[in-house]
Coordinates of C-alpha atoms in Angstrom, one line a residue:
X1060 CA 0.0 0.0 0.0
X1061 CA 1.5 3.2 -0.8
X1062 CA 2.4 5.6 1.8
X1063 CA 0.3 8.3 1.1
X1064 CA -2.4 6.2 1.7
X1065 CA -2.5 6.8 5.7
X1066 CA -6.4 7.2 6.2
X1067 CA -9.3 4.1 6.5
X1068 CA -12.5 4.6 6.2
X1069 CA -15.0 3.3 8.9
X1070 CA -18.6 3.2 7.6
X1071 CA -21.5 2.9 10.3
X1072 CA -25.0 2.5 8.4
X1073 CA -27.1 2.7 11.4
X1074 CA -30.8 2.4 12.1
X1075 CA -31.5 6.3 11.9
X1076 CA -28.4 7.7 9.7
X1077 CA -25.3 6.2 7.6
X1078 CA -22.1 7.7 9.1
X1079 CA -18.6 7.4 6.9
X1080 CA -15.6 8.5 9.4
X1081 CA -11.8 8.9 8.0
X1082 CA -9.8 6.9 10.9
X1083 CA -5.7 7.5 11.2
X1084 CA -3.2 4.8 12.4
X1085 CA -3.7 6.6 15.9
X1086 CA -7.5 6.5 15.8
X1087 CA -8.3 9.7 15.6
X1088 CA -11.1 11.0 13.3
X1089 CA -10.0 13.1 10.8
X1090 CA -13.3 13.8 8.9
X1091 CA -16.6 12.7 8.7
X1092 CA -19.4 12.3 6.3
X1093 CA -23.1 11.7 7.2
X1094 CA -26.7 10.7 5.7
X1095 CA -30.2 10.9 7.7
X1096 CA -32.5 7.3 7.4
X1097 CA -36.0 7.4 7.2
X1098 CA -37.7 4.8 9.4
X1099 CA -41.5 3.9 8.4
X1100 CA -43.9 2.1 10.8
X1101 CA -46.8 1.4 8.2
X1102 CA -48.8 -0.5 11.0
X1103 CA -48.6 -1.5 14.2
X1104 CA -45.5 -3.7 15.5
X1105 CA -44.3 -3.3 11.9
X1106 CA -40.6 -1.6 10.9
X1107 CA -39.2 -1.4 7.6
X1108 CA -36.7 0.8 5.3
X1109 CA -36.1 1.2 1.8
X1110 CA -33.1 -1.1 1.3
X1111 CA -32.2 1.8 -1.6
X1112 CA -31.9 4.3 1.3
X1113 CA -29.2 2.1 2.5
X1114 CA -26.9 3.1 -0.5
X1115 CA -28.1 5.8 -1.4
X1116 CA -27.5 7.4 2.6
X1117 CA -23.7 5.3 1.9
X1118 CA -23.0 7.3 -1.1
X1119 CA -23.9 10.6 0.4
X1120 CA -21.9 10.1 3.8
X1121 CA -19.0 9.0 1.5
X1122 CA -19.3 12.0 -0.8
X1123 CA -19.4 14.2 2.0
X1124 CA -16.7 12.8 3.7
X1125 CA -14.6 13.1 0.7
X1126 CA -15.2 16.3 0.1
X1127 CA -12.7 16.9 2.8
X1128 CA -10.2 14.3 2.6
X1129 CA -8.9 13.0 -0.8
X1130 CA -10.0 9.7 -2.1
X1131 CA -6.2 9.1 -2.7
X1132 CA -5.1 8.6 0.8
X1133 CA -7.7 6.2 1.6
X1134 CA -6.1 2.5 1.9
X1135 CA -9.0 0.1 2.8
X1136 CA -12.9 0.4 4.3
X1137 CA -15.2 -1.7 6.3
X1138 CA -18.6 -1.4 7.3
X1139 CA -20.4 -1.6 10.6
X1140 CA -24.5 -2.3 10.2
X1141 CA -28.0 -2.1 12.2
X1142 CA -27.4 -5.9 12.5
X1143 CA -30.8 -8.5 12.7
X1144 CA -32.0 -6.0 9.3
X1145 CA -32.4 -7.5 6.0
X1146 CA -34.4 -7.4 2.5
X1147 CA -34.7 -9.8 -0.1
X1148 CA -33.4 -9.4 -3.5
X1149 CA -34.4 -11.6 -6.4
X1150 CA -31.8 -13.1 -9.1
X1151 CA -30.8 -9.3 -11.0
X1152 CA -30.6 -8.1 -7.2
X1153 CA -33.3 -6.0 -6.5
X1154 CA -35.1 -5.6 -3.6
X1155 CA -38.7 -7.6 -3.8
X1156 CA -40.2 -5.3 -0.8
X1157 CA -38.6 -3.2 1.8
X1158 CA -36.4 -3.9 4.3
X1159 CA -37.4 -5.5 7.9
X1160 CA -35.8 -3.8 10.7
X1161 CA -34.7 -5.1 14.0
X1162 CA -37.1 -3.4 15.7
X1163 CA -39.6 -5.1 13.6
X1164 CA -42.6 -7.2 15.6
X1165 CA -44.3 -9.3 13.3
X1166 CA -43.0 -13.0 13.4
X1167 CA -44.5 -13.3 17.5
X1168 CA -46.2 -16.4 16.2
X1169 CA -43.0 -17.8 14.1
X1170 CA -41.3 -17.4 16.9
X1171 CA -43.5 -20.0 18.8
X1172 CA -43.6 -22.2 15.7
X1173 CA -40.4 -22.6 14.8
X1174 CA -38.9 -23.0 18.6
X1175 CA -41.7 -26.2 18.8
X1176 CA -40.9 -28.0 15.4
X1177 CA -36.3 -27.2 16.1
X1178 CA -36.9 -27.0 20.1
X1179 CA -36.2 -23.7 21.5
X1180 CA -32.9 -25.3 23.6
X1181 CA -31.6 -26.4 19.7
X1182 CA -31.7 -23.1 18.6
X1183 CA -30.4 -21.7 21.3
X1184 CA -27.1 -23.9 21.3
X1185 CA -26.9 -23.6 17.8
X1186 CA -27.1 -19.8 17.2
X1187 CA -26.2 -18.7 20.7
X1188 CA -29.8 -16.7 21.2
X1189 CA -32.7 -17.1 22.8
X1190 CA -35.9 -17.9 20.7
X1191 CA -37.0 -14.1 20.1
X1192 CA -38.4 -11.8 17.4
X1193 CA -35.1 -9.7 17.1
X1194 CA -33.2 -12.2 14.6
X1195 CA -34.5 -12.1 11.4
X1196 CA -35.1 -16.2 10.7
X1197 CA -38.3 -15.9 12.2
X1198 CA -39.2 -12.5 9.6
X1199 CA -38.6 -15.1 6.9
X1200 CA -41.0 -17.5 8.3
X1201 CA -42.7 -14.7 8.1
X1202 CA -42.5 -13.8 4.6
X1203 CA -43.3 -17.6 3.7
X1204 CA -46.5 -17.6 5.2
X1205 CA -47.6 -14.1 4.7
X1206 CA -45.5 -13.0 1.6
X1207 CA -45.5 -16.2 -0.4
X1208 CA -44.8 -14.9 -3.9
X1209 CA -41.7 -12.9 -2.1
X1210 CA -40.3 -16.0 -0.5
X1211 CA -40.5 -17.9 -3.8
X1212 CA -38.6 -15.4 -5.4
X1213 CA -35.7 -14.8 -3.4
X1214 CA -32.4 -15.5 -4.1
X1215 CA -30.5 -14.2 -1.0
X1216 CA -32.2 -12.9 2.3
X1217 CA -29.4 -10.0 2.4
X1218 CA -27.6 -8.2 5.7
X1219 CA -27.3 -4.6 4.9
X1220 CA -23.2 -5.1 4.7
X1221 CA -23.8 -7.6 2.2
X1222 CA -26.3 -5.2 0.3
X1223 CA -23.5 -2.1 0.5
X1224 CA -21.0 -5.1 -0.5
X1225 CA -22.6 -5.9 -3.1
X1226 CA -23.2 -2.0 -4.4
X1227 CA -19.5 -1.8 -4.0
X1228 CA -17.9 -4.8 -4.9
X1229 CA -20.1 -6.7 -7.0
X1230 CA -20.4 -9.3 -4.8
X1231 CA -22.8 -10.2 -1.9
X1232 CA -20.4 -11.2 0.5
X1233 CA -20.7 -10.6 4.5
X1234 CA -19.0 -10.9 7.7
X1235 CA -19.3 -13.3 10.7
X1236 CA -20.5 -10.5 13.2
X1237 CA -23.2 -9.5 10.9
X1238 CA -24.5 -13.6 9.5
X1239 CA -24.6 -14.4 13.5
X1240 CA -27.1 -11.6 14.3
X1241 CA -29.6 -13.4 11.5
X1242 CA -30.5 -15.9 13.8
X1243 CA -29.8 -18.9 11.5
X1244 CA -25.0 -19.0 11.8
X1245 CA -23.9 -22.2 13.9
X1246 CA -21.7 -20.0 16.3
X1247 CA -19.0 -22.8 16.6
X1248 CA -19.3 -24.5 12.8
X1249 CA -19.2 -20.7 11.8
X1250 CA -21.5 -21.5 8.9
X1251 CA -25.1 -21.3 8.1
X1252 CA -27.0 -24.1 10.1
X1253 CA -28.4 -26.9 7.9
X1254 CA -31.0 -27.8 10.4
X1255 CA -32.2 -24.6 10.7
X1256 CA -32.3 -23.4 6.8
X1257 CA -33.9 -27.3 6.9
X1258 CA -36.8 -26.5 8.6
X1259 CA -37.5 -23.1 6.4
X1260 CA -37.2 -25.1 3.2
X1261 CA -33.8 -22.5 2.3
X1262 CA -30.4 -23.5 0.7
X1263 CA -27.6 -22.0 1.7
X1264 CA -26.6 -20.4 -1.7
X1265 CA -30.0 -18.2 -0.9
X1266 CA -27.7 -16.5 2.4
X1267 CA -24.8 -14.2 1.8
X1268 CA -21.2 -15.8 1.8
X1269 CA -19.7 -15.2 4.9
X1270 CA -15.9 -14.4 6.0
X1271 CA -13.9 -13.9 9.2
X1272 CA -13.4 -10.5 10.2
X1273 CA -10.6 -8.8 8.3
X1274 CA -11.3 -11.3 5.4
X1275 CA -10.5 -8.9 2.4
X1276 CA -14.6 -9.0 0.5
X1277 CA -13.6 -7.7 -2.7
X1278 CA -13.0 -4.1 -4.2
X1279 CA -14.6 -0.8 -5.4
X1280 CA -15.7 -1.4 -8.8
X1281 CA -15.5 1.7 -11.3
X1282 CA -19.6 2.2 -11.1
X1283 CA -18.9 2.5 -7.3
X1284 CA -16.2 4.7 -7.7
X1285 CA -18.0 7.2 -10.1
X1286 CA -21.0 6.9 -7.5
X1287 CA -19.2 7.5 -4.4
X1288 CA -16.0 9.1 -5.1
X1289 CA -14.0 6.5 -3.6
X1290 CA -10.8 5.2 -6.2
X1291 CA -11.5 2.5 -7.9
X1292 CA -9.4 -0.7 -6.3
X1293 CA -9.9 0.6 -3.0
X1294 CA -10.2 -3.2 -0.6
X1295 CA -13.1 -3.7 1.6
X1296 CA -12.6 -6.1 4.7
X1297 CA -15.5 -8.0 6.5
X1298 CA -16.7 -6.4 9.3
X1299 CA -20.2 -6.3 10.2
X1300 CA -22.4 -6.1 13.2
X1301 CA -22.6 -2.5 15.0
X1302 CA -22.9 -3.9 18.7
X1303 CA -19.9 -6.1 18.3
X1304 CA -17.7 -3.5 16.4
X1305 CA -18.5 -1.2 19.4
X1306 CA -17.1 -3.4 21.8
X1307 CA -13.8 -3.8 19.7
X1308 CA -13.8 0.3 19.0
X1309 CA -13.4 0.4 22.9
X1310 CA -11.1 -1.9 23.0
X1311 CA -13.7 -4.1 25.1
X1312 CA -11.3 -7.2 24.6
X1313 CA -10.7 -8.7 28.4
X1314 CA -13.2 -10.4 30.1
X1315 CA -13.6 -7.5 32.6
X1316 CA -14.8 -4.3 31.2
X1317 CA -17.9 -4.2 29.2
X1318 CA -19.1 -1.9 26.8
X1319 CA -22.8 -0.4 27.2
X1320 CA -24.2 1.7 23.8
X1321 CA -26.6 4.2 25.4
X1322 CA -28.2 4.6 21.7
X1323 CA -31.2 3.4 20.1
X1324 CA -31.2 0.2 21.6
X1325 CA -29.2 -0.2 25.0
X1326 CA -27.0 -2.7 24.6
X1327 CA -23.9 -4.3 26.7
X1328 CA -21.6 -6.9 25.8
X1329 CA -18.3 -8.3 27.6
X1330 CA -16.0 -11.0 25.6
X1331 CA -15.8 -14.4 26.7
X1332 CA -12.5 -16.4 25.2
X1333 CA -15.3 -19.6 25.1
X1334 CA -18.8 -20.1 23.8
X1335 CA -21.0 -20.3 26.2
X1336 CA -25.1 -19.5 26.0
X1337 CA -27.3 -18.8 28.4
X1338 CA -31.3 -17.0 28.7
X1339 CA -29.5 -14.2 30.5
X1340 CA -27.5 -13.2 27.0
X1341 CA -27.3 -13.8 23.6
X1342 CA -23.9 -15.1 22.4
X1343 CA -22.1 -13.5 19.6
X1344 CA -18.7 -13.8 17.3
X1345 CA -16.7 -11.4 18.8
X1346 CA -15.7 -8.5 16.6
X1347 CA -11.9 -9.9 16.2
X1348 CA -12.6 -13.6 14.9
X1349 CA -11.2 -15.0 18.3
X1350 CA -13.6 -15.7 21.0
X1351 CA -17.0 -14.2 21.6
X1352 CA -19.4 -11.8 23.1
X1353 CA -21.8 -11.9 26.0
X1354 CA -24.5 -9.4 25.5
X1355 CA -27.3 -7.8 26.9
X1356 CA -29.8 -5.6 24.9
X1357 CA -32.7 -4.1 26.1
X1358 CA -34.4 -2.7 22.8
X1359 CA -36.0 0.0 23.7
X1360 CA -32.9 2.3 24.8
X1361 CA -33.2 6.3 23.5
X1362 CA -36.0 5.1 21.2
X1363 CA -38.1 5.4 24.5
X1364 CA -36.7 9.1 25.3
X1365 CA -37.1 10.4 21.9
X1366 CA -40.8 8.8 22.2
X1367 CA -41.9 10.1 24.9
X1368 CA -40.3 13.8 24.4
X1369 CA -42.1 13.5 20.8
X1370 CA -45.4 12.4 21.9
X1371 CA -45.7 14.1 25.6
X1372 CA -43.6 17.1 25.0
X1373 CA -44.5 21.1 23.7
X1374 CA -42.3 20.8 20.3
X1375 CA -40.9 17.6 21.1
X1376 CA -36.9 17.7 19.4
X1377 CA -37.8 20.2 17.2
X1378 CA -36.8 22.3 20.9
X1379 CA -33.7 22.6 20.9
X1380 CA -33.6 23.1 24.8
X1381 CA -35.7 19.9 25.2
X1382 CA -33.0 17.7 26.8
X1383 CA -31.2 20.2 28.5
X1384 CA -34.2 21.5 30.1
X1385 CA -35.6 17.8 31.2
X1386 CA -31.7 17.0 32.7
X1387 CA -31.7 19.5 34.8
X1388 CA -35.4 19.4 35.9
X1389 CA -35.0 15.8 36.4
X1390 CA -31.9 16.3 38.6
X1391 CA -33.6 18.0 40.9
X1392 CA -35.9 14.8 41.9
X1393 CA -35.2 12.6 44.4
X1394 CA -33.9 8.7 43.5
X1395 CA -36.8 6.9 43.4
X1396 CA -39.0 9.5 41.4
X1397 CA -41.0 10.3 44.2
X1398 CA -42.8 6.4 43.7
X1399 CA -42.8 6.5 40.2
X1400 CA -40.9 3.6 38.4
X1401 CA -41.0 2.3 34.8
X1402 CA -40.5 -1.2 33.3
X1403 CA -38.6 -0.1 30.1
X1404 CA -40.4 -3.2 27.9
X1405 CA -41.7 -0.4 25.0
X1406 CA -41.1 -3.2 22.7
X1407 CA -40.7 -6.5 24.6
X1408 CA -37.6 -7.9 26.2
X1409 CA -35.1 -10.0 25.3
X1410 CA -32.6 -10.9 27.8
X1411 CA -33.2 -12.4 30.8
X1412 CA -37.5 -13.2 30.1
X1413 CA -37.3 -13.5 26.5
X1414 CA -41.0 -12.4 26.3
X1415 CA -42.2 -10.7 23.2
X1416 CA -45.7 -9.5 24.8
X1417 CA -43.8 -7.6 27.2
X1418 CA -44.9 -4.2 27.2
X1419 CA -43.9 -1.0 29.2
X1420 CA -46.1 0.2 32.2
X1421 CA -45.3 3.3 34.4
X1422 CA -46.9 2.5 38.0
X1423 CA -47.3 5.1 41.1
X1424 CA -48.6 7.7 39.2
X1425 CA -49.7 10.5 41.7
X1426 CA -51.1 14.2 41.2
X1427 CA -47.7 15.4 41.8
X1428 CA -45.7 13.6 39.0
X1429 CA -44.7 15.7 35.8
X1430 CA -42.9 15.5 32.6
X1431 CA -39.3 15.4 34.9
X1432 CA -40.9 12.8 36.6
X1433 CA -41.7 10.2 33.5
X1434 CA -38.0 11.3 31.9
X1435 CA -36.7 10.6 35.3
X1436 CA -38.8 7.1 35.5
X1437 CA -37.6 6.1 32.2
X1438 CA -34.1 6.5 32.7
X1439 CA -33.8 4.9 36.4
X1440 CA -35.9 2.1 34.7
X1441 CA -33.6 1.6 31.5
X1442 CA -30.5 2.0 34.3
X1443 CA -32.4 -1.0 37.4
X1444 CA -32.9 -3.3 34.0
X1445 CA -29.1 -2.8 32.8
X1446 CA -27.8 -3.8 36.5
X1447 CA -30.3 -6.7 37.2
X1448 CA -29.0 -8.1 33.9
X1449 CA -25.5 -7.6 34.5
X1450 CA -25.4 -9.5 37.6
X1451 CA -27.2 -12.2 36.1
X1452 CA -24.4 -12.4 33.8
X1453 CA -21.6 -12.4 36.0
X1454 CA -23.3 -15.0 38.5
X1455 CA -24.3 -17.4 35.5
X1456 CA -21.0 -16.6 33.3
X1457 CA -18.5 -16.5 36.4
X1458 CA -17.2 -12.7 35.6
X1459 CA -16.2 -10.1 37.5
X1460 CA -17.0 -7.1 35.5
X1461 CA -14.9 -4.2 37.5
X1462 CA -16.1 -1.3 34.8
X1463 CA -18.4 -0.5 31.8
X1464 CA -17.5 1.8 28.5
X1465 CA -19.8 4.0 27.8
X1466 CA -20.7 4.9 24.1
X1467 CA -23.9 6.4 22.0
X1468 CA -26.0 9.4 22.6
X1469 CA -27.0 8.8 26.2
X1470 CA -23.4 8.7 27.0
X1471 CA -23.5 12.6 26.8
X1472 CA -26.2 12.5 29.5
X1473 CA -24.4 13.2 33.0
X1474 CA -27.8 12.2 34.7
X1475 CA -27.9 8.9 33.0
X1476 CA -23.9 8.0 33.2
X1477 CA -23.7 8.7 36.5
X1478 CA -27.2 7.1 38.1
X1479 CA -25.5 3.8 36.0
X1480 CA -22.0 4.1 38.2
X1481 CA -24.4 5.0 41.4
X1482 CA -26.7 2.1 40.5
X1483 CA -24.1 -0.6 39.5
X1484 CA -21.5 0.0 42.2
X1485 CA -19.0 0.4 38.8
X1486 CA -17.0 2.5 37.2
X1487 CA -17.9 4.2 33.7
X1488 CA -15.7 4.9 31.3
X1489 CA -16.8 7.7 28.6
X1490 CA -15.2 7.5 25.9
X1491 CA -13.4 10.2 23.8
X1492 CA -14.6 8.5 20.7
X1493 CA -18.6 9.0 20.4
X1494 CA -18.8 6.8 17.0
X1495 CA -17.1 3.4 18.4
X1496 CA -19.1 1.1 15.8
X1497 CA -17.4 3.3 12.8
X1498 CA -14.3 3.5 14.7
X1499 CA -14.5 -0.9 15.3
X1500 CA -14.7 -1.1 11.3
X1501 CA -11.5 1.4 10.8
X1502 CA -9.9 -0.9 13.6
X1503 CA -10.6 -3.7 11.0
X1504 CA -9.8 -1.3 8.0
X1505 CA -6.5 -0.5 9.6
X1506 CA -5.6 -4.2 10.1
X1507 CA -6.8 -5.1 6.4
X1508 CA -4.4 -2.5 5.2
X1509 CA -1.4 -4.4 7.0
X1510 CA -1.1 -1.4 9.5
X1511 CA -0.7 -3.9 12.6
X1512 CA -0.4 -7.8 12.8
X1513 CA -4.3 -8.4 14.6
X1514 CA -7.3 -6.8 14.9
X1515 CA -6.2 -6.8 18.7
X1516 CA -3.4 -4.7 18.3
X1517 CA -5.5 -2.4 15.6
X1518 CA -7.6 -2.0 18.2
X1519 CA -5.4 -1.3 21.1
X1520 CA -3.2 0.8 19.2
X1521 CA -6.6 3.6 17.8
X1522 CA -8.9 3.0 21.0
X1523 CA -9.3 6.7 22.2
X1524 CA -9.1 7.9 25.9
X1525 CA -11.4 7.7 28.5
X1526 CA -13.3 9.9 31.5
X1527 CA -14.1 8.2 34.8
X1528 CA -17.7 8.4 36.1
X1529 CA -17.2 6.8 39.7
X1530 CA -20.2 5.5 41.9
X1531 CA -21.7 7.6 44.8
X1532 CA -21.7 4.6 47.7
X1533 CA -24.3 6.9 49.4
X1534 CA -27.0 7.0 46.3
X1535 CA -25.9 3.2 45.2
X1536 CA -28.3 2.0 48.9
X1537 CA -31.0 3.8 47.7
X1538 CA -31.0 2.1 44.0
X1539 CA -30.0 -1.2 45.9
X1540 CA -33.5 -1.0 47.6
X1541 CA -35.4 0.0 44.2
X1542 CA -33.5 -2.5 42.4
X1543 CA -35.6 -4.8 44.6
X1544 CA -38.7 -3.1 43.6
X1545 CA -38.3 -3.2 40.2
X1546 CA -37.0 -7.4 40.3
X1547 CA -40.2 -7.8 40.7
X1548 CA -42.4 -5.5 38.3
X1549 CA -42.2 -7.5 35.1
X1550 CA -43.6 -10.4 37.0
X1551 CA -46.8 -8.7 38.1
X1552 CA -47.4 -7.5 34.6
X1553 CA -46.4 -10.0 32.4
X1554 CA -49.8 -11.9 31.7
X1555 CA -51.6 -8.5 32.0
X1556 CA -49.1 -7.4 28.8
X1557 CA -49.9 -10.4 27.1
X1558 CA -53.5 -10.1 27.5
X1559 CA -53.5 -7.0 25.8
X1560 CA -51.0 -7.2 23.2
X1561 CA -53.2 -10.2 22.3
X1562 CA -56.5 -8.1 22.0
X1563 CA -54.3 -5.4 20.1
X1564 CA -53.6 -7.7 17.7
X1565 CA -56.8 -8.9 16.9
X1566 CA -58.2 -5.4 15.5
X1567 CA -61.2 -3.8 16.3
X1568 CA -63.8 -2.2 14.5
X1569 CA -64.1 1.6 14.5

């Protein structure tokens, strides 16, 4: 690689907004190019995108990126990607409808089905999660039964780094980190399960090909090159899944500090040199193709904020004061919301219940409670669900997590970062480097190029500072006692939750 060529490109196409960051040997982030994503709900429990938003959001961030940095100095690329998102494409590789998003809540009853005719324990050992709507096997099942004509017509059920792959490369080639979050990878075989694509009547030329992390996929193509304004030849390595690639841009690589994205989702993952699964994670290839990662996610993470400041809020974002006006209203309540607490389950839970009725309540409403109050609620909800599930982890994994890294927009929050440290009795690290899933694909870039000998040592060598948040042992006995509230909440709502969601789903007439 010539020596001008001392810039990678990270590329994070997220759930709300593509992201293309210039990375140098040192990690820093020497420019940056961005694209909004529209998200469309057309009915209830349903989440989709237009898979050509995908690119075209990737082309703009990379023209605006360089805009400022010349395509010349650019040695290699990867991508990070909303992970559990795919669309179809038929044989000439167009989409057949749009793309079904993570948060997507469809496939509750394929779920069910397909857990009795594999057994939920067979999946689970095989795939390293839980039976749950999240992965997007049971969205196929899905499209089988629902979508018939689209099923028949697919020829590849494709990640969104495979789809930018393909756009790029001319080939629809993925990554470990992002075939594992599909639901259907054998975690230790590291290919797509035969007893799983079995049971959906698929064949495994219909899935994307899928390489180790760092595997070089291919390289821009001339009609990429005119598109983007990247050089033509430029190599793109496998990356994949944002969650994982977070964990590596922290440099989340020991057994003893765990990351925790306070973004759309909240998520939290610790590597584990051994596969293990468990119903208080889901297991996942770990970023650097050794080991794996332990995670937590609780899907409703800012999603929820940004929800409740739309719907129950003068202006909702479009105030630009919004969130600096809640914070410090907010900080002013007492721990404990004055007897207001919220189970954070907008949109089900995963880990530890694996329920996918589950459904948010806020209980001990009184005359006194205000907008502060539910913004409060929410966050000391979110924080009580991230701790319970963290100990579960440690007690079931044997770990002794001694600090979490905090990344993603609610790492800017100094309510939320430090009622975490209070809550958890831990240290958290904020990172210098906001975009750690773009900064985990440079890492991978960077090691692609030949920069360093592992994507270890990439990732050691750009991980960025950190800020300690450290707990208050004073405020940590007064979450320790709503901790103990809360253990309990979910199960005095669950078949309530179910009930409903169940009558919700039925339809009623106007």
């Amino acid at each position: 690689m010539a020596a001008s060529r001392d810039l990678v490109i990270g590329i994070d196409s997220s759930t709300q907004s593509t992201k293309a960051i210039a990375w140098t040997r040192e990690g820093e982030a020497l420019a940056e190019g961005r694209a909004p994503l529209a998200l469309s709900n057309p009915q209830l429990y349903h989440f989709e995108q237009d898979s050509e938003d995908w690119w075209r959001a990737c082309v703009i961030a990379l023209e605006d990126l360089l805009s400022k940095v010349k395509a010349e100095r650019i040695a290699a690329l990867a991508i990070s990607n909303q992970r559990e998102t795919f669309v179809p494409l038929d044989e000439a590789g167009q989409a057949l409808r749009p793309g079904i998003l993570w948060l997507d809540e469809r496939a509750r009853q394929e779920v069910d089905d397909l857990s009795a005719e594999l057994g939920a324990e067979t999946i689970h050992r095989i795939t390293g999660r839980f039976p749950d709507i999240t992965p997007c096997v049971y969205s196929y099942l899905w499209l089988k039964r629902h979508e018939p004509e689209v099923f028949a017509r697919t020829a590849c059920f494709t990640d969104v780094q495979s789809f930018l792959v393909q756009r790029l490369c001319g080939a629809l080639k993925t990554g470990w980190i992002s075939a594992d979050p599909m639901g259907l990878f054998d975690l230790v075989e590291k290919r797509w399960a035969p007893e799983i694509l079995a049971a959906l009547e698929l064949r495994e030329e219909q899935m994307p090909t899928a390489f180790a992390p760092g595997t070089l996929l291919g390289e821009v193509n001339d009609e990429a090159a005119t598109a983007t304004g990247l050089q033509p030849g430029t190599p793109v390595f496998a990356a994949g899944g944002d969650g994982q690639l977070a964990g590596l841009g922290t440099n989340c690589t020991a057994p003893t500090r765990a990351y925790i994205n306070l973004g759309t989702a909240v998520v939290s993952g610790v590597w584990s040199p051994t596969y293990a699964f468990d119903r208080a994670w889901r297991t996942e290839i770990a970023a650097q193709g050794e080991g794996y990662i332990l995670e937590n996610c609780l899907r409703s993470g800012a999603f929820l904020i940004n929800w409740f400041v739309d719907r129950f809020t003068p202006q909702g974002r479009s105030n630009p004061n919004v969130f600096s006006d809640l914070e410090e209203a907010a900080e002013a309540i007492p721990r404990g919301c004055e007897g207001l607490m919220a189970l954070p389950y907008w949109s089900g839970v995963m880990d530890p219940h694996w329920d996918t009725a589950a459904r948010g309540c806020l209980i001990g409403f009184g005359g006194g409670h205000g907008p502060a109050h539910v913004y409060r609620a929410l966050l000391e909800g979110m924080t009580l669900d991230q701790v319970m599930r963290t100990r579960l982890m440690e007690k079931n994994a044997k770990l002794d997590i001694t600090e979490y890294l905090a990344i993603g927009g609610g790492a800017a929050s100094p309510l939320w970062r430090q009622m975490l440290a209070d809550a958890s009795g831990k240290t958290v690290q904020i990172s210098d480097t906001v975009e750690a899933s773009a900064l985990g694909a440079g890492m991978i870039a960077g090691y692609g190029a030949g920069w360093y000998g592992s994507i270890v040592e990439a990732a050691e060598a750009m991980a960025g500072k950190t800020t300690a948040v450290e707990p208050n042992e004073d405020h940590r006995r007064d979450y320790e006692e709503l901790l103990e509230i809360y253990s309990g909440l979910y199960d005095a709502t669950a078949a309530t939750s179910r009930k409903l969601v169940a009558f919700a789903s039925r339809g009623t007439a106007a």
